[in-house]
GROMACS .gro file of C-alpha atoms in nm:
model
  239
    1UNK     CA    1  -0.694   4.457  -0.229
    2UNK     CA    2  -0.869   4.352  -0.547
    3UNK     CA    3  -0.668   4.041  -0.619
    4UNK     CA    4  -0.610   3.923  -0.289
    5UNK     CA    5  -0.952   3.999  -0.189
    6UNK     CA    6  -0.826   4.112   0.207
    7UNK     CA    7  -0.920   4.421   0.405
    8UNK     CA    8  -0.659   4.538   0.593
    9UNK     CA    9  -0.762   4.870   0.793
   10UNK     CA   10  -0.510   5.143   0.806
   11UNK     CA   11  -0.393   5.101   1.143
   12UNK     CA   12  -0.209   5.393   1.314
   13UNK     CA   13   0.128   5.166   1.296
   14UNK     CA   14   0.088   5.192   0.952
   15UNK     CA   15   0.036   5.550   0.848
   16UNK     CA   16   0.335   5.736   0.645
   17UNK     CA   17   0.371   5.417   0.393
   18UNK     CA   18   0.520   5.547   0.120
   19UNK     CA   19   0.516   5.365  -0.205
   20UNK     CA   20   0.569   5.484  -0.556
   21UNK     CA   21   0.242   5.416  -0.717
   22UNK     CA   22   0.451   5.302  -1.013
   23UNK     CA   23   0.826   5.207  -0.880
   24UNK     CA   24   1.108   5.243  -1.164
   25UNK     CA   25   1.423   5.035  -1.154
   26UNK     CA   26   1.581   5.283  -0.965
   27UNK     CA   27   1.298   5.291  -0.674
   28UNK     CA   28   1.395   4.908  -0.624
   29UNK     CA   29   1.716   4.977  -0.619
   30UNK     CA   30   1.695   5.228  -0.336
   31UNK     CA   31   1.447   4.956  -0.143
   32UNK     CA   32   1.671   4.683  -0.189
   33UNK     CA   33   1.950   4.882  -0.056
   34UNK     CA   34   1.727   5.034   0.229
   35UNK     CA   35   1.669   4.669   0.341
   36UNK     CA   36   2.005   4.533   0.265
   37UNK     CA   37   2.174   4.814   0.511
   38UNK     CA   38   1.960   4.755   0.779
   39UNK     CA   39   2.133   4.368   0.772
   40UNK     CA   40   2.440   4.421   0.621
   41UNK     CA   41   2.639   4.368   0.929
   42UNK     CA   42   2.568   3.980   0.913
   43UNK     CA   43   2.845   3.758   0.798
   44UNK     CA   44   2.641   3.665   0.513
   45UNK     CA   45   2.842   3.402   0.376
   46UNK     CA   46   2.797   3.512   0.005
   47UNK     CA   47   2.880   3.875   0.086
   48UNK     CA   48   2.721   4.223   0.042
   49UNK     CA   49   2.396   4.160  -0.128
   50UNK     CA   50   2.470   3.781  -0.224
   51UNK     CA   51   2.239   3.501  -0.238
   52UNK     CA   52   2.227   3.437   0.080
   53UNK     CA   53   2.115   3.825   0.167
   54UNK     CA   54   1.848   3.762  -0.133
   55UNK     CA   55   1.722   3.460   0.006
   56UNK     CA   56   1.669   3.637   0.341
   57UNK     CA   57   1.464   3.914   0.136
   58UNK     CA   58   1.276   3.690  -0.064
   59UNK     CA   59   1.156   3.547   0.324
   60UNK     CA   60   1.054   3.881   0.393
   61UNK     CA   61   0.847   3.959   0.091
   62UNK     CA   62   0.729   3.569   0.081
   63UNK     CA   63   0.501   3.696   0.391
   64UNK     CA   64   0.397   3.983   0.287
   65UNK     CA   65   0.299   3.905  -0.070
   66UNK     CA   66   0.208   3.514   0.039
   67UNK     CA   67  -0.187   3.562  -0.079
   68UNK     CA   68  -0.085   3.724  -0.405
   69UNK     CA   69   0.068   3.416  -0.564
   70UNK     CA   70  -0.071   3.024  -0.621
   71UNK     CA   71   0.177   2.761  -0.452
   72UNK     CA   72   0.433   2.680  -0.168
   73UNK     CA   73   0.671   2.862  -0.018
   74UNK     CA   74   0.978   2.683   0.041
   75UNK     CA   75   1.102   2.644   0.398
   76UNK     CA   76   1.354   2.922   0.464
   77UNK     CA   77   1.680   2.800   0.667
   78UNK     CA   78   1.923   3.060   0.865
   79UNK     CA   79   2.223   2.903   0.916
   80UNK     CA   80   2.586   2.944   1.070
   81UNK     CA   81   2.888   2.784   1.128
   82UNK     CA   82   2.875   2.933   1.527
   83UNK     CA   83   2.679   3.032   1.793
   84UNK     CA   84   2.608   3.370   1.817
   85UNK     CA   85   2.658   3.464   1.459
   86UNK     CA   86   2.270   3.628   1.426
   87UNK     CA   87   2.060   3.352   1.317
   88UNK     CA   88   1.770   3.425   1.563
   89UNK     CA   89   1.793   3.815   1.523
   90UNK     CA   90   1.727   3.763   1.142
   91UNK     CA   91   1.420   3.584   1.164
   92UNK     CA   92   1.340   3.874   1.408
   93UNK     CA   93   1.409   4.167   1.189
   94UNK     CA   94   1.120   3.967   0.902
   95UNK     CA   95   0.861   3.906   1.171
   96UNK     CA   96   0.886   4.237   1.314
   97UNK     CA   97   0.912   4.396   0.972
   98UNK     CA   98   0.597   4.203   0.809
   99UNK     CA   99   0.406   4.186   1.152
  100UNK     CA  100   0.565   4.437   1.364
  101UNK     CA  101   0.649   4.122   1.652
  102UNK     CA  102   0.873   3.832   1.609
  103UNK     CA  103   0.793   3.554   1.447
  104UNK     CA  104   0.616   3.281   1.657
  105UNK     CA  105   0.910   3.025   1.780
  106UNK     CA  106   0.924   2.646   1.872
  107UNK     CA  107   1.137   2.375   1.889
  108UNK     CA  108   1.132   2.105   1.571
  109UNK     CA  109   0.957   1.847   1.665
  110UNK     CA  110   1.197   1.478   1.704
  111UNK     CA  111   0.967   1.274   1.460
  112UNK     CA  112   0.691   1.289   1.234
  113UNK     CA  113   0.407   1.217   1.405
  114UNK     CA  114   0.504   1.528   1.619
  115UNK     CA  115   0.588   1.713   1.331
  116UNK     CA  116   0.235   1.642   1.167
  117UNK     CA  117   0.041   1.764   1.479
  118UNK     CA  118   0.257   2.061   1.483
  119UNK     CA  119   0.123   2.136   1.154
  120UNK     CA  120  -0.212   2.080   1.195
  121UNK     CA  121  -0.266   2.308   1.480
  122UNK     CA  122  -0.053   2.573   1.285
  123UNK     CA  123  -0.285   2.559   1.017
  124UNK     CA  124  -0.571   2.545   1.230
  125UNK     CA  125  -0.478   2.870   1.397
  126UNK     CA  126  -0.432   3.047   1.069
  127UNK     CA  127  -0.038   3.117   1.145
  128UNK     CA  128   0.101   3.321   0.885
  129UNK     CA  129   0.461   3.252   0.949
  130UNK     CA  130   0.611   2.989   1.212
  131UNK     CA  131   0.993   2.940   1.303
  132UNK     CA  132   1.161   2.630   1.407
  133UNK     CA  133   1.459   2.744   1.646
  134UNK     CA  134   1.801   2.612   1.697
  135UNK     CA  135   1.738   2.223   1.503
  136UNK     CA  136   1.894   1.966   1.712
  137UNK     CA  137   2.169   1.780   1.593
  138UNK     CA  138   1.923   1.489   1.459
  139UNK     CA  139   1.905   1.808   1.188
  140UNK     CA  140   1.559   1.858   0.966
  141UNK     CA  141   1.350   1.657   0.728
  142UNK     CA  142   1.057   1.394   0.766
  143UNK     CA  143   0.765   1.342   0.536
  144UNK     CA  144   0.479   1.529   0.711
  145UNK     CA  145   0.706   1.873   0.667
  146UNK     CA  146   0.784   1.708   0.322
  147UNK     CA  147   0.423   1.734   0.221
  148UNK     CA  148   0.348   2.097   0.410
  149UNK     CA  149   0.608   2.234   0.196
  150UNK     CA  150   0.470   2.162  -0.154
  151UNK     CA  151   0.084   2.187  -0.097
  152UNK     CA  152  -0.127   2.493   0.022
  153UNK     CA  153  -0.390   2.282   0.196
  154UNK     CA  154  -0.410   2.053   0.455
  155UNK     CA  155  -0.604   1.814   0.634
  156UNK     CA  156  -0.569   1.557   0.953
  157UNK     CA  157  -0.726   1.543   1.259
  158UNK     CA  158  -0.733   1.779   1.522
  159UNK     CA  159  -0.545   1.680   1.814
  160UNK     CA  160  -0.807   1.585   2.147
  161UNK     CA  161  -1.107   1.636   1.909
  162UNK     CA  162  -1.290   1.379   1.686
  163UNK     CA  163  -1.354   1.604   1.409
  164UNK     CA  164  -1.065   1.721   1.108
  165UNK     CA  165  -0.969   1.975   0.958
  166UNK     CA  166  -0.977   1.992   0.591
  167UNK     CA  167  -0.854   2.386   0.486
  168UNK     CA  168  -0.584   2.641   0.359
  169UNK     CA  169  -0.193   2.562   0.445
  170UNK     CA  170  -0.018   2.905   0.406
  171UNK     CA  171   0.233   2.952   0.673
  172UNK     CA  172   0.587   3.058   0.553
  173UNK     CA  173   0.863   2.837   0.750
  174UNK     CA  174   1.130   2.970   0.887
  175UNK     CA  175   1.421   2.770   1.071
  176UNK     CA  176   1.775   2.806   1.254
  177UNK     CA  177   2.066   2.601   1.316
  178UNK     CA  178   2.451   2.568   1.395
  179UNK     CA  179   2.538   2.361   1.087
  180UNK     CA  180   2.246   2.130   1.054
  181UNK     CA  181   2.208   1.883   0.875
  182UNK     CA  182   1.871   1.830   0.639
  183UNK     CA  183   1.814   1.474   0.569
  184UNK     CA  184   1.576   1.319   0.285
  185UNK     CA  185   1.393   1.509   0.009
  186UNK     CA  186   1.356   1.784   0.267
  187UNK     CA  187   1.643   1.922   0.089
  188UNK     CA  188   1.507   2.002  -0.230
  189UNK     CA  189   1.236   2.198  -0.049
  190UNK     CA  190   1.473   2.440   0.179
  191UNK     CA  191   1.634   2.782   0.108
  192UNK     CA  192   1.936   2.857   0.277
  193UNK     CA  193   2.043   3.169   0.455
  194UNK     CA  194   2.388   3.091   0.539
  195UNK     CA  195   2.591   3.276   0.777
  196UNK     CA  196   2.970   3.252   0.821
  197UNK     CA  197   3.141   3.412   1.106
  198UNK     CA  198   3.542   3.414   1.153
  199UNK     CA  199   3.523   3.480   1.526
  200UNK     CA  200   3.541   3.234   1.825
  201UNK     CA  201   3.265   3.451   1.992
  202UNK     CA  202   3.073   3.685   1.731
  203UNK     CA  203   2.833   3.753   2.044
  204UNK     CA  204   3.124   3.948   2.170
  205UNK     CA  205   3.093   4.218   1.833
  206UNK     CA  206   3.099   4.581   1.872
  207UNK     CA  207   3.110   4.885   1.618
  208UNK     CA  208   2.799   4.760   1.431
  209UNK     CA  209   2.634   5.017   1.219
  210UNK     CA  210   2.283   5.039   1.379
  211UNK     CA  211   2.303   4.972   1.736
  212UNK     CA  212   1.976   4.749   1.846
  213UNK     CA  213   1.888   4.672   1.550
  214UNK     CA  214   1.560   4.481   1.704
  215UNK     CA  215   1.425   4.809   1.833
  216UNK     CA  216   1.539   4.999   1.503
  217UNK     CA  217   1.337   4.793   1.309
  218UNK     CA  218   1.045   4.851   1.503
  219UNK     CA  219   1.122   5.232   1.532
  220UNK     CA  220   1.140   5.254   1.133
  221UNK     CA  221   0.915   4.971   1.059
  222UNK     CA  222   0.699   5.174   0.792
  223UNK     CA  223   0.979   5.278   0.591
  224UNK     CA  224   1.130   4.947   0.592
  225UNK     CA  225   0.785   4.785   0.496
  226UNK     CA  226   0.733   5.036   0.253
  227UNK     CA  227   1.095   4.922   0.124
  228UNK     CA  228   0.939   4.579   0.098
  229UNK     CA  229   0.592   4.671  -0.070
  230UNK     CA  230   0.817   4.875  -0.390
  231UNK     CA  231   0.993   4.601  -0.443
  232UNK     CA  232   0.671   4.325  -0.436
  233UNK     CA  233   0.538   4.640  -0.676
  234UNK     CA  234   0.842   4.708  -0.857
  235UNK     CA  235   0.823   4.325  -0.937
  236UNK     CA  236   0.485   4.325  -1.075
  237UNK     CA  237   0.532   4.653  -1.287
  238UNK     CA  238   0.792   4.472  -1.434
  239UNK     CA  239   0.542   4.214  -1.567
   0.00000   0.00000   0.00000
């Protein structure tokens, strides 16, 4: 890519992308409403194609467009009012979309010294995307995630070495949580994905439209990434 100065070799996975060279209105429209039926049986709190489904999407298209724009990302939070309500399977459906496997998942470190070594080594490794699963109820916020959500570079020492690492920061966060609870300036640097199911046990749902919807996405990954890639386009056509 010119601007982004990456390679990325067409890979079998890949082949069959199909994106309007030049996408109209309509084009995003039709990719917007690919992606939004392959999730729309989430109890979104804000309803079909609400802010919460739009925050969700602009997670999605955060990692695939991430070297294409200057600046953080802000940490994305998928959150319900109850067990079971999808939380998990949504930050599935973006890493398996974007990647074509789930996003890498780990529990939130309990302080900040943890926290900081936790994001050294992810930016050491070169991790794209990370996911903190299920907060605890001591919910999210302390100041070494504070600072790795409003800089795109990094540097502290490498945990069991002597030397440090001084280099890029450019992992999109992801987290989940029954009702947590984000403490500190933390707040000002999440989006929320809020989910809002009215049953005692949502794990218990039948009827939905796609059934599997992991595997689907995988199955139909290049027309859904494709979806994805005319809408990052459609964006930039629009000036």
């Amino acid at each position: 890519h010119q601007k982004s100065r990456l390679f990325m070799p067409k890979a079998a996975v890949l082949n069959g992308l199909s994106v309007p060279s030049e996408p109209s209105k309509a084009d995003v429209a039709a990719a917007v409403d690919k992606l939004w039926n392959l999730v729309s049986d989430f109890p979104f709190k804000s309803g079909k194609k609400g802010a919460d489904f739009s925050a969700w999407l602009a997670g999605l298209l955060s990692i695939i467009g991430r070297r294409l724009f200057d600046g953080p990302v802000p940490l994305h939070l998928i959150s319900a009012n109850i067990r079971g309500s999808g939380k998990s399977n949504l930050a599935k459906l973006i890493g398996r979309i974007a990647f074509g496997y789930d996003l890498k998942a780990s529990a939130c470190p309990v302080n900040d010294e943890e926290m900081r070594k936790r994001i050294t080594a992810i930016a050491v490794s070169g991790l794209e995307a990370a996911l903190l699963d299920n907060l605890s109820p001591a919910g999210l916020g302390c100041a070494s995630l504070d600072a790795a959500l409003t800089t795109t570079t990094w540097e502290d020492r490498i945990l069991g070495e002597s030397r440090q690492y001084s280099g890029p920061l450019l992992v999109v966060w992801f987290a989940t949580a029954n009702n947590p609870k984000v403490v500190g300036d933390t707040i000002r640097r999440v989006l929320p994905i809020r989910l809002d199911s009215p049953l005692e046990n949502p794990e218990n749902r039948s009827g939905f439209t796609i059934d599997n919807i992991l595997r689907y996405a995988l199955a139909h990954r290049v027309e859904l990434l494709s979806a994805a890639l005319t809408i990052l386009l459609g964006y930039e056509i629009a000036g």
